[in-house]
Amino acid sequence: MKKGLIIQGPIISKGRTGKTANITFSKVSESDIVDYNCTENIIKIFDKYGSVFDYIVVVTWGNQDEAILSHLKSSLPKDSLLLIEDTTKPIKAKGKLIPGNNKYRQFLSIYEGSKFLSDLGCDYIFKIRSDQFLDLKLLVSDSLEKLKHEHRNIVLVPWINTKNSYSVLQIPDHYFAAKSKDMLSFTEEYLVNPEIFDHVHTDIFFKWSLRSLSHFPLIRTYIRITSRFGNNVFLHPLINPWLSRGFFKPLDKNILNSLYWRGEKFQSDFISNLSDNEIIYTRSKTTKLTTILKKTYSKFFI
């Protein structure tokens, strides 16, 4: 059983820190953001957790400062740095102070890293950001425990926020863990399937839950309209456990408690709202109608 870690993102990372993470893009000020050099953080990850993984790969952009890339490469084990080209479509910046957004870029870098690690024979893939530091030993042990008896397509995520019917439909992207085949599918499908929501965290939830169903324009429109009311009965026909082809499970809260982002401790004041278990978005009873729908879905989409 081989384990691979992807450290993805730019080497100079501009944005909010763990201390200012809860400030929205529209309200963020200059004092809330930093230009964080991730070099020493990446080296620290290799030094402390190198023995936890069979392979670690840093996936970043090849058009960054050559001196910074050269220094990083010389500080890491051989063949640990994967430089890629950004081929994603441009999207609007979120706010005036933070240029651009990593909605598609991060999924491209995870996908390229997943291909790299899969070719090396990794059975499990873990993803973190270049500007974050966390307890990777706990991430691995908790992930392996939660995945060992799973036969479904599961992606493990930092949390699922049960505060309200809207937050449960938003998947955070700080770190992920999955079996290799699921991480490849999860990231590739996010890149190629049509966008459902501009909001990345909601888009992640529905793209992985619906998977091939997201290709249908009528379904995407239906989701956009009905989700305005949060997790509700009108969504249930599409996110029923037997309809969803992709699933999410939350990881141990202690991993989140160990997180540092751009050098500062992540403020997780909302941790009391986080679920310890997988969320069943609808617990509809089995009826003749649901049986017919399930058979129809299985015939045409599975």
Coordinates of C-alpha atoms in Angstrom, one line a residue:
M1 CA 0.0 0.0 0.0
K2 CA 1.7 3.1 -1.2
K3 CA 0.8 6.7 -0.1
G4 CA 1.5 9.8 -2.1
L5 CA 1.4 13.5 -1.1
I6 CA 0.7 16.4 -3.4
I7 CA 1.8 19.8 -2.2
Q8 CA 0.2 22.2 -4.8
G9 CA 0.2 25.9 -5.3
P10 CA 2.5 28.8 -6.1
I11 CA 5.8 29.4 -4.3
I12 CA 4.9 33.0 -3.6
S13 CA 1.3 32.8 -2.3
K14 CA -0.7 36.1 -1.9
G15 CA -3.8 36.1 0.1
R16 CA -5.4 35.9 3.6
T17 CA -3.7 34.1 6.5
G18 CA -5.0 31.7 9.1
K19 CA -5.8 34.7 11.3
T20 CA -7.8 36.5 8.6
A21 CA -9.3 33.5 6.8
N22 CA -12.9 34.3 7.9
I23 CA -12.9 37.7 6.2
T24 CA -14.8 37.6 3.0
F25 CA -13.2 38.7 -0.3
S26 CA -15.5 41.7 -0.5
K27 CA -14.4 43.0 2.9
V28 CA -10.7 42.0 2.9
S29 CA -8.3 45.0 3.3
E30 CA -4.6 45.4 2.5
S31 CA -3.7 44.7 6.1
D32 CA -5.4 41.3 5.9
I33 CA -3.3 39.8 3.1
V34 CA 0.4 38.8 2.8
D35 CA 2.8 37.7 0.1
Y36 CA 4.0 34.5 1.7
N37 CA 7.1 32.7 0.4
C38 CA 6.2 29.0 0.7
T39 CA 9.8 27.7 0.3
E40 CA 10.7 27.1 3.9
N41 CA 7.2 25.7 4.6
I42 CA 7.6 23.1 1.9
I43 CA 11.0 22.1 3.1
K44 CA 9.6 21.8 6.6
I45 CA 6.9 19.4 5.3
F46 CA 9.5 17.2 3.7
D47 CA 11.7 17.2 6.8
K48 CA 9.0 16.4 9.3
Y49 CA 6.7 14.1 7.3
G50 CA 8.8 12.7 4.5
S51 CA 8.9 9.3 6.2
V52 CA 5.0 9.2 6.4
F53 CA 4.7 8.9 2.6
D54 CA 6.2 6.8 -0.1
Y55 CA 6.3 9.8 -2.5
I56 CA 5.9 13.5 -2.1
V57 CA 5.6 15.8 -5.2
V58 CA 5.4 19.6 -5.3
V59 CA 3.2 20.7 -8.2
T60 CA 3.6 24.3 -9.1
W61 CA 3.8 26.7 -12.1
G62 CA 6.8 26.7 -14.4
N63 CA 6.6 30.4 -15.1
Q64 CA 7.6 31.6 -11.6
D65 CA 10.8 33.3 -10.7
E66 CA 13.7 31.1 -11.8
A67 CA 15.8 31.8 -8.8
I68 CA 13.0 30.8 -6.4
L69 CA 12.3 27.6 -8.3
S70 CA 16.0 26.7 -8.5
H71 CA 16.5 27.2 -4.8
L72 CA 13.4 25.0 -4.0
K73 CA 14.6 22.3 -6.4
S74 CA 18.0 22.2 -4.9
S75 CA 16.5 21.9 -1.4
L76 CA 14.3 18.9 -2.2
P77 CA 14.9 15.2 -3.0
K78 CA 15.4 14.4 -6.6
D79 CA 12.3 14.4 -8.9
S80 CA 10.1 15.9 -6.2
L81 CA 9.3 19.1 -8.1
L82 CA 6.8 19.0 -11.0
L83 CA 6.5 22.2 -13.0
I84 CA 3.3 22.6 -15.0
E85 CA 1.8 25.1 -17.4
D86 CA -1.5 26.8 -16.5
T87 CA -4.0 25.8 -19.2
T88 CA -7.1 26.7 -17.3
K89 CA -9.6 29.3 -18.5
P90 CA -9.3 32.7 -16.9
I91 CA -12.0 33.7 -14.3
K92 CA -12.7 37.0 -12.6
A93 CA -10.8 38.0 -9.5
K94 CA -12.5 37.7 -6.2
G95 CA -12.1 41.2 -4.7
K96 CA -9.8 44.0 -5.7
L97 CA -6.7 43.1 -3.6
I98 CA -6.3 39.4 -4.4
P99 CA -5.5 38.9 -8.1
G100 CA -7.3 35.9 -9.7
N101 CA -8.5 32.8 -8.0
N102 CA -7.4 29.2 -7.9
K103 CA -10.8 27.6 -8.6
Y104 CA -9.6 25.7 -11.6
R105 CA -5.8 26.1 -11.2
Q106 CA -5.7 24.0 -8.0
F107 CA -7.7 21.2 -9.6
L108 CA -5.3 21.2 -12.6
S109 CA -2.3 20.9 -10.3
I110 CA -4.0 18.2 -8.2
Y111 CA -4.8 16.3 -11.3
E112 CA -1.3 16.5 -12.7
G113 CA 0.1 15.4 -9.3
S114 CA -2.4 12.5 -9.1
K115 CA -1.3 11.3 -12.5
F116 CA 2.4 11.5 -11.4
L117 CA 1.8 9.6 -8.2
S118 CA -0.5 7.0 -9.8
D119 CA 2.2 6.2 -12.3
L120 CA 4.5 5.5 -9.3
G121 CA 2.0 3.0 -8.0
C122 CA 0.4 5.0 -5.2
D123 CA -2.9 3.6 -3.8
Y124 CA -3.8 6.6 -1.8
I125 CA -3.3 10.3 -2.6
F126 CA -3.3 13.2 -0.1
K127 CA -3.4 16.9 -1.2
I128 CA -2.4 20.0 0.7
R129 CA -1.5 23.5 -0.3
S130 CA 2.0 24.9 -0.6
D131 CA 1.1 27.7 1.9
Q132 CA -0.3 25.4 4.6
F133 CA 1.2 23.3 7.4
L134 CA -0.8 20.7 9.3
D135 CA -0.6 17.3 11.1
L136 CA 0.0 15.0 8.1
K137 CA 0.5 12.0 10.3
L138 CA -3.0 12.3 11.7
L139 CA -4.3 13.1 8.2
V140 CA -2.9 9.8 6.9
S141 CA -4.0 7.6 9.8
D142 CA -7.6 9.1 9.9
S143 CA -7.9 8.8 6.1
L144 CA -6.8 5.2 5.9
E145 CA -9.2 4.2 8.7
K146 CA -12.1 6.0 7.0
L147 CA -11.3 4.5 3.5
K148 CA -10.3 1.0 4.3
H149 CA -13.9 -0.5 4.0
E150 CA -15.2 1.9 1.4
H151 CA -16.4 0.7 -1.9
R152 CA -18.0 4.0 -2.9
N153 CA -16.3 6.9 -4.7
I154 CA -15.3 8.9 -1.5
V155 CA -13.3 12.1 -1.2
L156 CA -12.3 13.0 2.4
V157 CA -12.6 16.7 3.1
P158 CA -11.6 19.0 6.0
W159 CA -15.1 19.5 7.3
I160 CA -18.8 19.6 6.5
N161 CA -20.4 22.6 8.2
T162 CA -23.9 21.7 9.6
K163 CA -24.6 25.3 10.7
N164 CA -27.5 25.6 8.2
S165 CA -29.0 24.1 5.1
Y166 CA -26.7 26.1 2.9
S167 CA -23.3 25.5 4.5
V168 CA -23.8 21.7 4.3
L169 CA -23.7 22.1 0.5
Q170 CA -20.3 23.8 0.5
I171 CA -17.1 21.7 0.5
P172 CA -13.9 23.3 1.7
D173 CA -10.7 22.7 -0.4
H174 CA -7.8 23.2 2.1
Y175 CA -6.8 19.5 1.9
F176 CA -8.2 16.3 0.4
A177 CA -7.6 12.5 0.7
A178 CA -8.9 9.7 -1.5
K179 CA -8.0 6.5 -3.2
S180 CA -5.9 7.2 -6.3
K181 CA -8.6 6.4 -8.8
D182 CA -11.1 8.6 -7.0
M183 CA -8.7 11.6 -6.7
L184 CA -8.0 11.3 -10.4
S185 CA -11.7 11.2 -11.3
F186 CA -12.6 13.9 -8.8
T187 CA -10.1 16.4 -10.2
E188 CA -10.4 15.5 -13.9
E189 CA -14.2 15.7 -13.8
Y190 CA -14.1 19.1 -12.0
L191 CA -12.0 20.4 -14.9
V192 CA -14.0 19.0 -17.8
N193 CA -17.6 19.0 -16.5
P194 CA -19.7 22.2 -17.0
E195 CA -19.7 24.8 -14.2
I196 CA -22.8 24.7 -12.0
F197 CA -21.9 27.5 -9.6
D198 CA -19.3 30.3 -9.6
H199 CA -18.9 29.7 -5.9
V200 CA -16.2 27.0 -5.8
H201 CA -17.2 25.3 -2.6
T202 CA -20.8 24.7 -3.8
D203 CA -19.6 23.8 -7.3
I204 CA -17.4 21.1 -5.8
F205 CA -20.3 19.6 -3.9
F206 CA -22.6 19.3 -6.9
K207 CA -20.1 18.3 -9.5
W208 CA -18.9 15.3 -7.5
S209 CA -22.4 14.4 -6.3
L210 CA -24.0 14.5 -9.8
R211 CA -20.9 13.6 -11.8
S212 CA -22.2 12.7 -15.4
L213 CA -25.6 14.2 -14.6
S214 CA -24.0 17.7 -14.6
H215 CA -23.7 17.5 -18.4
F216 CA -27.4 18.1 -18.8
P217 CA -28.2 21.8 -19.0
L218 CA -31.7 21.3 -17.6
I219 CA -30.3 19.6 -14.5
R220 CA -27.8 22.3 -13.9
T221 CA -30.6 24.9 -14.2
Y222 CA -32.8 22.9 -11.8
I223 CA -30.0 22.7 -9.3
R224 CA -29.3 26.5 -9.4
I225 CA -32.9 27.3 -8.8
T226 CA -33.8 24.7 -6.1
S227 CA -30.5 25.2 -4.1
R228 CA -31.5 28.8 -3.4
F229 CA -33.5 27.3 -0.6
G230 CA -30.5 25.3 0.7
N231 CA -30.7 21.6 1.3
N232 CA -34.4 21.0 0.6
V233 CA -36.9 18.4 -0.6
F234 CA -36.7 19.7 -4.2
L235 CA -33.0 18.8 -4.3
H236 CA -33.5 15.3 -2.8
P237 CA -34.4 13.5 -6.0
L238 CA -30.9 14.3 -7.3
I239 CA -28.7 14.1 -4.1
N240 CA -30.4 10.9 -2.7
P241 CA -27.7 8.5 -1.6
W242 CA -28.6 6.0 -4.4
L243 CA -28.4 8.8 -7.0
S244 CA -25.2 10.4 -5.9
R245 CA -22.2 8.8 -7.5
G246 CA -19.6 10.8 -5.6
F247 CA -19.5 11.2 -1.8
F248 CA -17.8 13.3 0.8
K249 CA -16.7 12.4 4.4
P250 CA -15.3 14.9 6.9
L251 CA -11.9 14.2 8.4
D252 CA -10.9 14.4 12.1
K253 CA -11.4 17.9 13.5
N254 CA -8.0 17.8 15.2
I255 CA -6.4 18.0 11.8
L256 CA -8.1 21.3 11.3
N257 CA -7.0 22.4 14.7
S258 CA -3.4 21.8 13.6
L259 CA -3.6 24.0 10.5
Y260 CA -1.4 27.0 9.8
W261 CA -2.1 29.1 6.7
R262 CA 0.5 31.5 5.3
G263 CA 2.3 31.3 8.6
E264 CA -0.6 31.9 11.0
K265 CA -2.8 29.6 13.0
F266 CA -6.1 28.9 11.3
Q267 CA -9.0 30.4 13.2
S268 CA -11.6 27.6 13.4
D269 CA -14.1 29.2 15.7
F270 CA -16.9 27.5 13.8
I271 CA -15.7 24.0 14.7
S272 CA -18.7 23.3 16.9
N273 CA -20.8 23.3 13.8
L274 CA -18.7 20.6 12.1
S275 CA -20.0 17.1 11.6
D276 CA -18.0 14.2 12.9
N277 CA -19.7 11.8 10.4
E278 CA -20.8 11.7 6.8
I279 CA -23.9 13.8 6.1
I280 CA -26.9 12.0 4.7
Y281 CA -28.6 14.8 2.9
T282 CA -31.9 13.1 2.6
R283 CA -33.2 10.1 4.5
S284 CA -36.3 9.5 2.3
K285 CA -38.1 6.2 2.9
T286 CA -38.1 3.6 0.2
T287 CA -41.4 3.8 -1.7
K288 CA -42.7 2.5 -5.0
L289 CA -41.8 5.9 -6.6
T290 CA -38.2 5.9 -5.3
T291 CA -37.8 2.3 -6.4
I292 CA -38.9 3.2 -9.9
L293 CA -36.6 6.2 -10.0
K294 CA -33.7 4.2 -8.8
K295 CA -34.2 1.5 -11.5
T296 CA -34.6 4.2 -14.2
Y297 CA -31.4 6.0 -13.0
S298 CA -29.4 2.7 -12.9
K299 CA -30.5 1.8 -16.4
F300 CA -29.6 5.1 -18.1
F301 CA -26.7 6.5 -16.0
I302 CA -24.8 3.7 -14.4

